[in-house]
Tab-separated table of C-alpha atoms in Angstrom:
chain	number	residue	atom	x	y	z
U	1	MET	CA	-7.703	-0.053	-9.898
U	2	THR	CA	-11.229	0.171	-8.537
U	3	THR	CA	-12.369	2.687	-11.152
U	4	GLU	CA	-10.958	0.347	-13.782
U	5	SER	CA	-13.117	-2.528	-12.520
U	6	ASN	CA	-16.191	-0.291	-12.783
U	7	LYS	CA	-15.134	0.855	-16.225
U	8	VAL	CA	-14.561	-2.656	-17.578
U	9	VAL	CA	-17.988	-3.743	-16.303
U	10	ALA	CA	-19.593	-0.703	-17.938
U	11	MET	CA	-17.710	-1.200	-21.209
U	12	THR	CA	-18.787	-4.839	-21.542
U	13	ASN	CA	-22.363	-4.630	-20.227
U	14	ALA	CA	-24.532	-1.851	-21.659
U	15	GLU	CA	-27.272	-2.582	-19.099
U	16	THR	CA	-25.052	-1.199	-16.316
U	17	THR	CA	-24.196	2.074	-18.049
U	18	ASN	CA	-25.373	4.704	-20.518
U	19	PRO	CA	-26.263	2.641	-23.642
U	20	ASP	CA	-25.330	5.519	-25.957
U	21	PHE	CA	-21.663	4.529	-25.739
U	22	PRO	CA	-19.861	1.572	-27.361
U	23	GLU	CA	-20.056	-1.878	-25.790
U	24	TYR	CA	-17.224	-4.390	-26.241
U	25	ASP	CA	-17.499	-8.154	-26.438
U	26	TRP	CA	-14.470	-9.134	-24.369
U	27	ASN	CA	-14.304	-12.587	-22.793
U	28	GLU	CA	-13.337	-13.236	-19.167
U	29	MET	CA	-9.693	-13.902	-19.987
U	30	GLU	CA	-9.361	-10.626	-21.887
U	31	LYS	CA	-11.006	-8.723	-19.021
U	32	SER	CA	-8.624	-10.419	-16.580
U	33	PHE	CA	-5.671	-9.297	-18.692
U	34	ILE	CA	-6.935	-5.703	-18.585
U	35	LEU	CA	-7.369	-5.709	-14.810
U	36	SER	CA	-4.051	-7.412	-14.062
U	37	SER	CA	-1.944	-5.503	-16.613
U	38	PHE	CA	-1.618	-2.548	-14.239
U	39	PHE	CA	0.501	-4.678	-11.886
U	40	TRP	CA	2.836	-5.719	-14.718
U	41	GLY	CA	4.123	-2.162	-14.788
U	42	TYR	CA	3.491	-1.282	-11.147
U	43	PHE	CA	5.962	-3.672	-9.545
U	44	VAL	CA	8.707	-2.826	-12.061
U	45	THR	CA	9.127	0.803	-10.934
U	46	GLN	CA	8.821	0.310	-7.161
U	47	PHE	CA	12.571	-0.027	-6.669
U	48	PRO	CA	13.546	2.710	-9.184
U	49	GLY	CA	10.981	4.925	-7.445
U	50	GLY	CA	13.095	4.992	-4.291
U	51	TYR	CA	16.214	5.924	-6.276
U	52	LEU	CA	14.465	8.612	-8.355
U	53	CYS	CA	13.014	10.146	-5.213
U	54	ARG	CA	16.513	10.423	-3.723
U	55	ARG	CA	17.931	11.783	-6.999
U	56	PHE	CA	15.247	14.320	-7.960
U	57	GLY	CA	13.231	14.732	-4.753
U	58	ALA	CA	9.716	13.657	-3.815
U	59	LYS	CA	8.131	16.821	-5.228
U	60	LEU	CA	9.152	16.236	-8.845
U	61	THR	CA	8.894	12.435	-8.743
U	62	MET	CA	5.374	12.396	-7.296
U	63	PHE	CA	4.312	15.112	-9.756
U	64	VAL	CA	5.548	13.084	-12.747
U	65	SER	CA	4.034	9.885	-11.327
U	66	THR	CA	0.560	11.364	-10.875
U	67	LEU	CA	0.520	13.455	-14.057
U	68	GLY	CA	1.696	10.564	-16.239
U	69	SER	CA	-0.946	8.222	-14.858
U	70	ALA	CA	-3.674	10.881	-15.240
U	71	LEU	CA	-2.812	11.646	-18.879
U	72	PHE	CA	-2.722	7.965	-19.816
U	73	ALA	CA	-6.221	7.590	-18.316
U	74	LEU	CA	-7.383	10.137	-20.874
U	75	LEU	CA	-6.067	7.958	-23.716
U	76	ILE	CA	-8.374	5.020	-22.963
U	77	PRO	CA	-11.622	6.367	-24.491
U	78	LEU	CA	-9.627	7.884	-27.364
U	79	THR	CA	-7.844	4.697	-28.438
U	80	VAL	CA	-9.841	1.640	-27.348
U	81	ASP	CA	-12.141	1.755	-30.413
U	82	TRP	CA	-9.301	0.965	-32.813
U	83	GLY	CA	-6.864	-0.746	-30.440
U	84	GLY	CA	-9.269	-3.012	-28.553
U	85	TRP	CA	-8.411	-4.703	-25.279
U	86	GLN	CA	-4.752	-4.945	-26.307
U	87	ILE	CA	-4.244	-1.167	-26.376
U	88	TYR	CA	-6.188	-0.949	-23.117
U	89	CYS	CA	-3.695	-3.371	-21.533
U	90	GLY	CA	-0.779	-1.341	-22.884
U	91	ILE	CA	-2.156	1.857	-21.371
U	92	ARG	CA	-2.714	0.129	-18.008
U	93	VAL	CA	0.891	-1.132	-18.027
U	94	CYS	CA	2.087	2.450	-18.578
U	95	GLN	CA	-0.137	3.713	-15.765
U	96	GLY	CA	1.331	1.043	-13.507
U	97	LEU	CA	4.859	2.152	-14.436
U	98	PHE	CA	4.058	5.727	-13.412
U	99	GLN	CA	2.163	4.840	-10.236
U	100	GLY	CA	4.898	2.456	-9.087
U	101	LEU	CA	7.011	5.531	-8.297
U	102	LEU	CA	4.454	6.846	-5.832
U	103	PHE	CA	4.674	4.797	-2.632
U	104	PRO	CA	8.465	4.939	-2.175
U	105	CYS	CA	8.164	8.720	-2.505
U	106	ILE	CA	5.327	8.907	0.012
U	107	HIS	CA	7.397	7.141	2.674
U	108	ALA	CA	10.466	9.243	1.946
U	109	HIS	CA	8.309	12.383	2.100
U	110	LEU	CA	6.743	11.334	5.415
U	111	ALA	CA	10.210	10.681	6.850
U	112	ALA	CA	11.343	14.174	5.805
U	113	TRP	CA	8.296	16.046	7.045
U	114	CYS	CA	6.869	14.232	10.072
U	115	PRO	CA	8.094	15.073	13.575
U	116	VAL	CA	9.171	11.818	15.201
U	117	GLN	CA	6.378	11.815	17.769
U	118	GLU	CA	3.774	12.383	15.039
U	119	ARG	CA	4.970	9.901	12.402
U	120	ASN	CA	2.545	7.217	13.476
U	121	ARG	CA	-0.449	9.542	13.347
U	122	LEU	CA	0.424	11.373	10.125
U	123	GLY	CA	1.636	8.244	8.334
U	124	ALA	CA	-1.526	6.323	9.162
U	125	LEU	CA	-3.684	9.329	8.265
U	126	ALA	CA	-2.013	9.593	4.846
U	127	ASN	CA	-2.671	5.909	4.177
U	128	THR	CA	-6.402	6.249	4.900
U	129	GLY	CA	-6.641	8.006	1.545
U	130	ILE	CA	-6.289	4.602	-0.132
U	131	GLU	CA	-9.470	3.245	1.426
U	132	CYS	CA	-11.267	6.571	0.941
U	133	GLY	CA	-10.395	6.570	-2.764
U	134	THR	CA	-11.479	2.941	-3.144
U	135	VAL	CA	-14.893	3.570	-1.586
U	136	LEU	CA	-15.504	6.760	-3.578
U	137	ALA	CA	-14.404	5.091	-6.822
U	138	MET	CA	-16.771	2.156	-6.317
U	139	PHE	CA	-19.773	4.385	-5.745
U	140	LEU	CA	-18.998	7.274	-8.104
U	141	GLY	CA	-17.704	5.083	-10.946
U	142	GLY	CA	-21.126	3.536	-11.457
U	143	ILE	CA	-22.883	6.907	-11.187
U	144	ILE	CA	-20.572	8.498	-13.765
U	145	ALA	CA	-20.932	5.552	-16.173
U	146	ALA	CA	-24.732	5.814	-16.012
U	147	SER	CA	-24.675	9.606	-16.534
U	148	SER	CA	-24.543	11.538	-19.807
U	149	MET	CA	-20.729	11.124	-19.799
U	150	GLY	CA	-21.007	7.319	-19.955
U	151	TRP	CA	-18.069	5.061	-19.233
U	152	PRO	CA	-15.579	7.485	-20.893
U	153	GLY	CA	-16.510	9.916	-18.119
U	154	ILE	CA	-14.664	7.751	-15.597
U	155	SER	CA	-11.440	8.406	-17.519
U	156	TYR	CA	-12.187	12.120	-17.916
U	157	VAL	CA	-12.933	12.608	-14.208
U	158	SER	CA	-9.883	10.567	-13.163
U	159	CYS	CA	-7.655	12.639	-15.433
U	160	ALA	CA	-9.131	15.951	-14.233
U	161	LEU	CA	-8.682	15.034	-10.566
U	162	GLY	CA	-5.102	13.923	-11.192
U	163	VAL	CA	-4.189	17.147	-13.019
U	164	ALA	CA	-5.869	19.285	-10.325
U	165	TRP	CA	-3.862	17.495	-7.635
U	166	CYS	CA	-0.656	18.054	-9.605
U	167	ILE	CA	-1.279	21.814	-9.780
U	168	LEU	CA	-1.884	22.038	-6.030
U	169	TRP	CA	1.135	19.815	-5.369
U	170	LEU	CA	3.457	22.056	-7.415
U	171	ILE	CA	2.234	25.144	-5.587
U	172	LEU	CA	2.125	23.845	-2.015
U	173	SER	CA	4.692	21.051	-1.708
U	174	ALA	CA	8.397	21.014	-0.918
U	175	ASN	CA	10.929	18.204	-0.629
U	176	THR	CA	11.930	19.171	2.906
U	177	PRO	CA	10.600	21.570	5.547
U	178	SER	CA	13.598	23.880	5.013
U	179	GLU	CA	12.647	24.283	1.314
U	180	SER	CA	9.011	25.183	1.989
U	181	LYS	CA	7.802	28.726	1.338
U	182	PHE	CA	4.784	28.305	3.613
U	183	ILE	CA	6.288	26.880	6.818
U	184	SER	CA	6.745	29.056	9.901
U	185	ALA	CA	10.080	29.328	11.696
U	186	SER	CA	8.680	27.700	14.838
U	187	GLU	CA	7.229	24.758	12.880
U	188	LEU	CA	10.525	24.248	11.045
U	189	ALA	CA	12.454	24.298	14.318
U	190	TYR	CA	10.003	21.817	15.853
U	191	ILE	CA	10.353	19.310	12.986
U	192	GLU	CA	14.136	19.564	12.721
U	193	SER	CA	14.765	19.423	16.485
U	194	SER	CA	12.526	16.349	16.712
U	195	LYS	CA	14.509	14.505	14.023
U	196	ASN	CA	17.846	15.622	15.503
U	197	ALA	CA	16.811	14.370	18.950
U	198	GLU	CA	16.045	10.943	17.498
U	199	ARG	CA	19.559	10.718	16.096
U	200	ASN	CA	21.092	12.288	19.214
U	201	VAL	CA	22.794	15.055	17.232
U	202	ASP	CA	22.739	18.842	17.482
U	203	ASP	CA	21.229	21.270	15.004
U	204	ASN	CA	24.611	22.318	13.643
U	205	SER	CA	25.831	18.862	12.695
U	206	THR	CA	26.881	18.614	9.071
U	207	ARG	CA	25.111	16.212	6.763
U	208	PRO	CA	26.458	15.028	3.422
U	209	ALA	CA	24.691	16.456	0.370
U	210	ARG	CA	23.722	12.966	-0.780
U	211	ILE	CA	23.702	10.031	1.610
U	212	PRO	CA	25.062	6.796	0.080
U	213	VAL	CA	22.911	3.690	0.470
U	214	PRO	CA	24.480	1.024	2.758
U	215	TRP	CA	23.224	-1.900	0.673
U	216	LYS	CA	25.274	-4.568	2.442
U	217	ALA	CA	24.102	-3.448	5.882
U	218	ILE	CA	20.465	-3.285	4.759
U	219	MET	CA	20.586	-6.772	3.273
U	220	ALA	CA	22.187	-8.121	6.463
U	221	SER	CA	19.536	-6.503	8.675
U	222	TRP	CA	17.042	-8.880	10.315
U	223	PRO	CA	14.538	-6.072	11.061
U	224	PHE	CA	14.530	-5.196	7.362
U	225	TRP	CA	13.880	-8.816	6.372
U	226	ALA	CA	11.134	-9.022	8.996
U	227	LEU	CA	9.478	-6.009	7.359
U	228	LEU	CA	9.873	-7.512	3.880
U	229	VAL	CA	8.331	-10.827	4.968
U	230	ALA	CA	5.463	-9.089	6.790
U	231	ARG	CA	4.527	-6.878	3.850
U	232	SER	CA	4.745	-9.790	1.395
U	233	ALA	CA	2.527	-11.891	3.667
U	234	GLN	CA	0.097	-8.974	3.908
U	235	SER	CA	-0.025	-8.740	0.121
U	236	TRP	CA	-0.691	-12.486	-0.188
U	237	GLY	CA	-3.461	-12.509	2.398
U	238	PHE	CA	-5.101	-9.303	1.236
U	239	SER	CA	-5.094	-10.367	-2.415
U	240	THR	CA	-6.996	-13.474	-1.282
U	241	LEU	CA	-9.468	-11.346	0.679
U	242	GLN	CA	-9.866	-8.893	-2.183
U	243	ALA	CA	-9.954	-11.104	-5.265
U	244	GLU	CA	-10.531	-14.732	-4.341
U	245	ILE	CA	-13.241	-14.607	-1.673
U	246	PRO	CA	-15.720	-12.883	-4.049
U	247	SER	CA	-15.000	-15.633	-6.612
U	248	TYR	CA	-15.543	-18.287	-3.944
U	249	MET	CA	-18.808	-16.693	-2.824
U	250	ASN	CA	-19.986	-16.602	-6.417
U	251	GLY	CA	-19.038	-20.207	-7.205
U	252	VAL	CA	-19.880	-21.955	-3.926
U	253	LEU	CA	-22.504	-19.699	-2.319
U	254	GLY	CA	-24.135	-18.383	-5.502
U	255	MET	CA	-23.533	-14.714	-4.627
U	256	ASP	CA	-22.390	-12.311	-7.345
U	257	MET	CA	-20.578	-9.791	-5.143
U	258	LYS	CA	-18.860	-7.998	-8.017
U	259	SER	CA	-22.117	-6.859	-9.638
U	260	ASN	CA	-23.462	-5.423	-6.368
U	261	ALA	CA	-21.921	-2.003	-5.711
U	262	PHE	CA	-22.980	-1.986	-2.052
U	263	PHE	CA	-21.524	-5.401	-1.231
U	264	SER	CA	-18.363	-4.583	-3.196
U	265	ALA	CA	-17.781	-1.287	-1.393
U	266	LEU	CA	-18.849	-2.366	2.117
U	267	PRO	CA	-15.558	-4.117	3.106
U	268	TYR	CA	-13.508	-1.103	2.019
U	269	PHE	CA	-15.831	1.328	3.776
U	270	VAL	CA	-15.380	-0.670	6.983
U	271	MET	CA	-11.624	-0.763	6.342
U	272	TRP	CA	-11.615	3.026	5.982
U	273	CYS	CA	-13.522	3.433	9.260
U	274	MET	CA	-11.299	0.916	11.054
U	275	SER	CA	-8.219	2.852	9.938
U	276	TYR	CA	-9.370	5.744	12.132
U	277	VAL	CA	-10.218	3.389	14.997
U	278	TYR	CA	-6.685	1.994	14.902
U	279	LEU	CA	-5.260	5.510	14.563
U	280	ILE	CA	-7.097	6.868	17.614
U	281	LEU	CA	-6.329	3.757	19.646
U	282	ALA	CA	-2.626	3.982	18.738
U	283	ASP	CA	-2.499	7.625	19.832
U	284	VAL	CA	-4.096	6.810	23.186
U	285	LEU	CA	-1.825	3.819	23.852
U	286	LEU	CA	1.345	5.728	22.945
U	287	GLN	CA	0.503	9.006	24.691
U	288	ARG	CA	-0.447	7.218	27.914
U	289	LYS	CA	2.662	5.009	27.551
U	290	LEU	CA	0.595	1.843	27.826
U	291	LEU	CA	2.585	0.337	24.945
U	292	SER	CA	5.957	1.145	23.412
U	293	LEU	CA	6.030	1.769	19.675
U	294	ASN	CA	7.580	-1.661	19.139
U	295	ALA	CA	4.837	-3.395	21.134
U	296	LEU	CA	2.150	-1.338	19.393
U	297	ARG	CA	3.341	-2.241	15.887
U	298	LYS	CA	3.509	-5.951	16.686
U	299	THR	CA	0.159	-5.972	18.508
U	300	PHE	CA	-1.682	-4.208	15.683
U	301	ASN	CA	0.030	-6.324	13.046
U	302	SER	CA	-0.960	-9.482	14.921
U	303	LEU	CA	-4.602	-8.358	14.979
U	304	ALA	CA	-4.435	-7.440	11.281
U	305	PHE	CA	-2.908	-10.782	10.260
U	306	TRP	CA	-4.058	-13.458	12.678
U	307	VAL	CA	-7.732	-12.502	12.985
U	308	PRO	CA	-8.262	-12.512	9.173
U	309	ALA	CA	-6.257	-15.767	9.011
U	310	ILE	CA	-8.852	-17.394	11.267
U	311	GLY	CA	-11.623	-15.636	9.337
U	312	LEU	CA	-10.367	-16.993	6.013
U	313	ILE	CA	-10.612	-20.545	7.286
U	314	ALA	CA	-14.056	-19.827	8.748
U	315	VAL	CA	-15.361	-18.491	5.408
U	316	GLY	CA	-14.509	-21.837	3.808
U	317	PHE	CA	-17.001	-23.611	6.100
U	318	VAL	CA	-19.952	-21.226	5.649
U	319	SER	CA	-22.915	-22.982	4.057
U	320	GLU	CA	-25.019	-21.668	1.182
U	321	ASN	CA	-27.881	-20.691	3.487
U	322	GLN	CA	-25.552	-18.501	5.618
U	323	LYS	CA	-24.895	-15.772	3.078
U	324	THR	CA	-25.281	-12.958	5.609
U	325	LEU	CA	-22.632	-14.583	7.798
U	326	ALA	CA	-20.334	-14.918	4.773
U	327	ILE	CA	-20.655	-11.198	3.986
U	328	ALA	CA	-20.100	-10.314	7.654
U	329	LEU	CA	-16.952	-12.457	7.807
U	330	MET	CA	-15.568	-11.028	4.580
U	331	THR	CA	-16.267	-7.455	5.711
U	332	ALA	CA	-14.776	-8.036	9.173
U	333	ASN	CA	-11.662	-9.667	7.717
U	334	VAL	CA	-10.961	-6.745	5.394
U	335	GLY	CA	-11.796	-4.152	8.068
U	336	ILE	CA	-9.578	-5.677	10.757
U	337	ASN	CA	-6.749	-5.971	8.255
U	338	ALA	CA	-6.564	-2.149	8.224
U	339	GLY	CA	-4.317	-2.424	11.283
U	340	SER	CA	-1.439	-3.559	9.077
U	341	THR	CA	-0.737	0.073	8.119
U	342	ILE	CA	0.247	1.049	11.652
U	343	GLY	CA	1.427	-2.493	12.321
U	344	SER	CA	4.082	-2.819	9.627
U	345	ALA	CA	3.636	-0.484	6.635
U	346	LEU	CA	5.132	2.511	8.463
U	347	ASN	CA	8.053	0.491	9.810
U	348	THR	CA	10.279	1.705	6.949
U	349	ILE	CA	10.430	5.124	8.630
U	350	ASP	CA	11.226	3.595	12.035
U	351	LEU	CA	14.189	1.668	10.688
U	352	SER	CA	15.713	4.402	8.555
U	353	PRO	CA	14.200	7.821	7.820
U	354	ASN	CA	17.146	8.569	5.514
U	355	HIS	CA	16.529	5.471	3.392
U	356	ALA	CA	12.748	5.077	3.841
U	357	GLY	CA	12.072	5.524	0.122
U	358	ILE	CA	14.668	2.902	-0.826
U	359	LEU	CA	13.312	0.444	1.763
U	360	MET	CA	9.762	1.005	0.569
U	361	GLY	CA	10.843	0.464	-3.028
U	362	ILE	CA	12.386	-2.912	-2.198
U	363	VAL	CA	9.532	-4.017	0.061
U	364	ASN	CA	6.788	-2.920	-2.332
U	365	THR	CA	8.490	-4.626	-5.281
U	366	SER	CA	8.234	-7.937	-3.436
U	367	ALA	CA	4.723	-7.231	-2.187
U	368	ASN	CA	3.380	-6.347	-5.626
U	369	ILE	CA	4.685	-9.459	-7.317
U	370	ILE	CA	2.380	-11.438	-5.004
U	371	PRO	CA	-0.961	-10.333	-6.584
U	372	ILE	CA	0.374	-11.609	-9.906
U	373	LEU	CA	1.308	-15.013	-8.453
U	374	THR	CA	-1.636	-15.788	-6.149
U	375	PRO	CA	-4.241	-16.081	-8.948
U	376	LEU	CA	-1.915	-18.553	-10.673
U	377	LEU	CA	-1.792	-20.715	-7.533
U	378	VAL	CA	-5.582	-20.524	-7.211
U	379	GLY	CA	-5.866	-21.624	-10.843
U	380	LEU	CA	-3.706	-24.669	-10.108
U	381	ILE	CA	-5.720	-25.670	-7.024
U	382	VAL	CA	-9.285	-24.714	-7.946
U	383	LYS	CA	-10.355	-26.720	-10.972
U	384	ASN	CA	-14.053	-26.438	-10.167
U	385	GLU	CA	-15.289	-23.136	-8.702
U	386	ASP	CA	-18.210	-24.953	-7.076
U	387	ASP	CA	-15.915	-27.289	-5.103
U	388	ARG	CA	-15.727	-26.037	-1.501
U	389	THR	CA	-12.835	-28.369	-0.605
U	390	GLU	CA	-10.549	-26.878	-3.245
U	391	TRP	CA	-11.288	-23.372	-1.999
U	392	GLN	CA	-10.600	-24.443	1.586
U	393	ILE	CA	-7.068	-25.422	0.531
U	394	VAL	CA	-6.576	-21.913	-0.917
U	395	PHE	CA	-7.793	-20.291	2.304
U	396	VAL	CA	-5.650	-22.508	4.552
U	397	ILE	CA	-2.537	-21.635	2.538
U	398	SER	CA	-3.328	-17.916	2.809
U	399	ALA	CA	-3.997	-18.270	6.542
U	400	LEU	CA	-0.620	-19.961	7.007
U	401	VAL	CA	1.124	-17.189	5.082
U	402	PHE	CA	-0.647	-14.581	7.224
U	403	GLY	CA	0.202	-16.419	10.437
U	404	LEU	CA	3.846	-17.306	9.748
U	405	GLY	CA	4.591	-13.916	8.183
U	406	ASN	CA	3.433	-12.127	11.322
U	407	LEU	CA	5.299	-14.575	13.580
U	408	PHE	CA	8.527	-13.751	11.715
U	409	PHE	CA	7.792	-10.034	12.194
U	410	ILE	CA	7.185	-10.512	15.940
U	411	VAL	CA	10.481	-12.373	16.399
U	412	PHE	CA	12.785	-10.300	14.182
U	413	GLY	CA	10.943	-7.004	13.637
U	414	SER	CA	12.041	-3.807	15.342
U	415	THR	CA	11.210	-0.119	15.569
U	416	GLN	CA	14.790	0.682	16.579
U	417	LEU	CA	16.541	3.280	14.431
U	418	GLN	CA	19.140	1.208	12.604
U	419	PRO	CA	22.847	2.096	12.784
U	420	TRP	CA	23.065	2.127	8.974
U	421	ASP	CA	20.661	5.091	8.907
U	422	ASP	CA	23.560	7.277	10.047
U	423	GLU	CA	24.570	9.712	7.299
U	424	ASN	CA	28.254	8.843	7.790
U	425	TYR	CA	27.802	5.100	8.367
U	426	LEU	CA	29.745	3.965	5.298
U	427	LYS	CA	32.415	6.620	5.714
U	428	SER	CA	33.119	6.087	9.402
U	429	ALA	CA	32.562	2.339	9.783
U	430	PRO	CA	32.374	0.469	6.453
U	431	ASN	CA	32.872	-2.902	8.129
U	432	LYS	CA	30.753	-2.221	11.169
U	433	PRO	CA	28.560	-5.154	12.308
U	434	ASN	CA	24.863	-4.611	11.849
U	435	LYS	CA	23.767	-4.576	15.480
U	436	THR	CA	20.427	-3.287	16.559
U	437	ASN	CA	20.340	-3.275	20.348
U	438	GLU	CA	20.651	0.034	22.132
U	439	GLU	CA	24.022	-0.464	23.799
U	440	ASP	CA	25.653	-1.262	20.425
U	441	CYS	CA	23.831	1.427	18.450
U	442	PRO	CA	24.889	5.015	19.345
U	443	THR	CA	22.435	6.496	16.874
U	444	SER	CA	19.560	4.789	18.699
U	445	SER	CA	20.278	6.062	22.180
U	446	VAL	CA	16.944	7.788	22.532
U	447	HIS	CA	14.525	5.319	24.095
U	448	LEU	CA	11.290	4.595	22.249
U	449	SER	CA	9.231	6.048	25.048
U	450	LYS	CA	10.910	9.390	24.417
U	451	ARG	CA	9.990	9.254	20.754
U	452	TYR	CA	6.238	9.105	21.441
């Protein structure tokens, strides 16, 4: 998405790129359609992504997802001359459809490969790639566009990197540790014994070839709904931080953040750095048993939601002569929000390693509808971009969503392995109540402190 922002700027403003390449006279609405069209496809395939991962495995599904998106990137410079912004939108929709498969697969893959006591660390480490990619794209996109390759070079480099990753993925990856050609016997035993200990089963227990999804139990689960609400609230608040604050700073404070590569990348660079701060802090707190996993998730999620909620309101009161403070607040808000990865994003694996991909598909479908809806709400409220009062209403609403979403997660969220994760849940107890406390949940008999 970030490379696309750079590309659209370069394609519509020859002064920011190599002038030897075509420039297009697209208005703001047409550019907005291009940038938002990715999400039209992206949210559609989140839920199918979880199913396809279960049906064909993470290896094939992630390969198809990445390769399809990479090849469509190559089509942009080849077709935009005759198809205009409309064909560009169509290509972005297709890229969104392919990339929507990715995140459900990532969570299912983490659940299959991560030893229980290392899920927090490895899951958070995997997610830092998002911020790393965002920062690199912001800086390198402009450099590539200004080089001899021009703005088409952004598509060529994106495609080449995607194809290279796919080759390495086919060679090195496996759906499960037992299928891997590169894993040692001791490492395999360590991973499998860790997962078996969590479920309180022995190594020789039989597992069904394909585990049916307990839809009724999932939909009746309060911890699942707490996760869904938290991730949707995160999407609402972060879309405000990411898209609306720069517009506010441009309209009210007279700062064009989007045209300044340093100011645009700074919040994401801080977010990337803060991801490692949270990761190290989580390891220390868990290893020294200062916090249980449940307490850690809710503490980090509270920091990631409630501090930016206060910061959003504060930004609305910054005056025009306090531009440095405005940038500092925006950067701090985005950076502190990095704690939501450990706070709630990885909770799918806590609740049900067997159904993590399905859970992520449902949760991410809801979360990715939000970035489509929030600009519409802003459009209804903000009639004059220079009116601070109208923007303050937008920020207060986002702060309330952040605050109430996290409160719901604190009250109803859980890191307890859910009874419906059991491979034989539907077969052995189809009408079993969906209880989550330890004494009623035989599959959750291992205390959290033993898991970390």
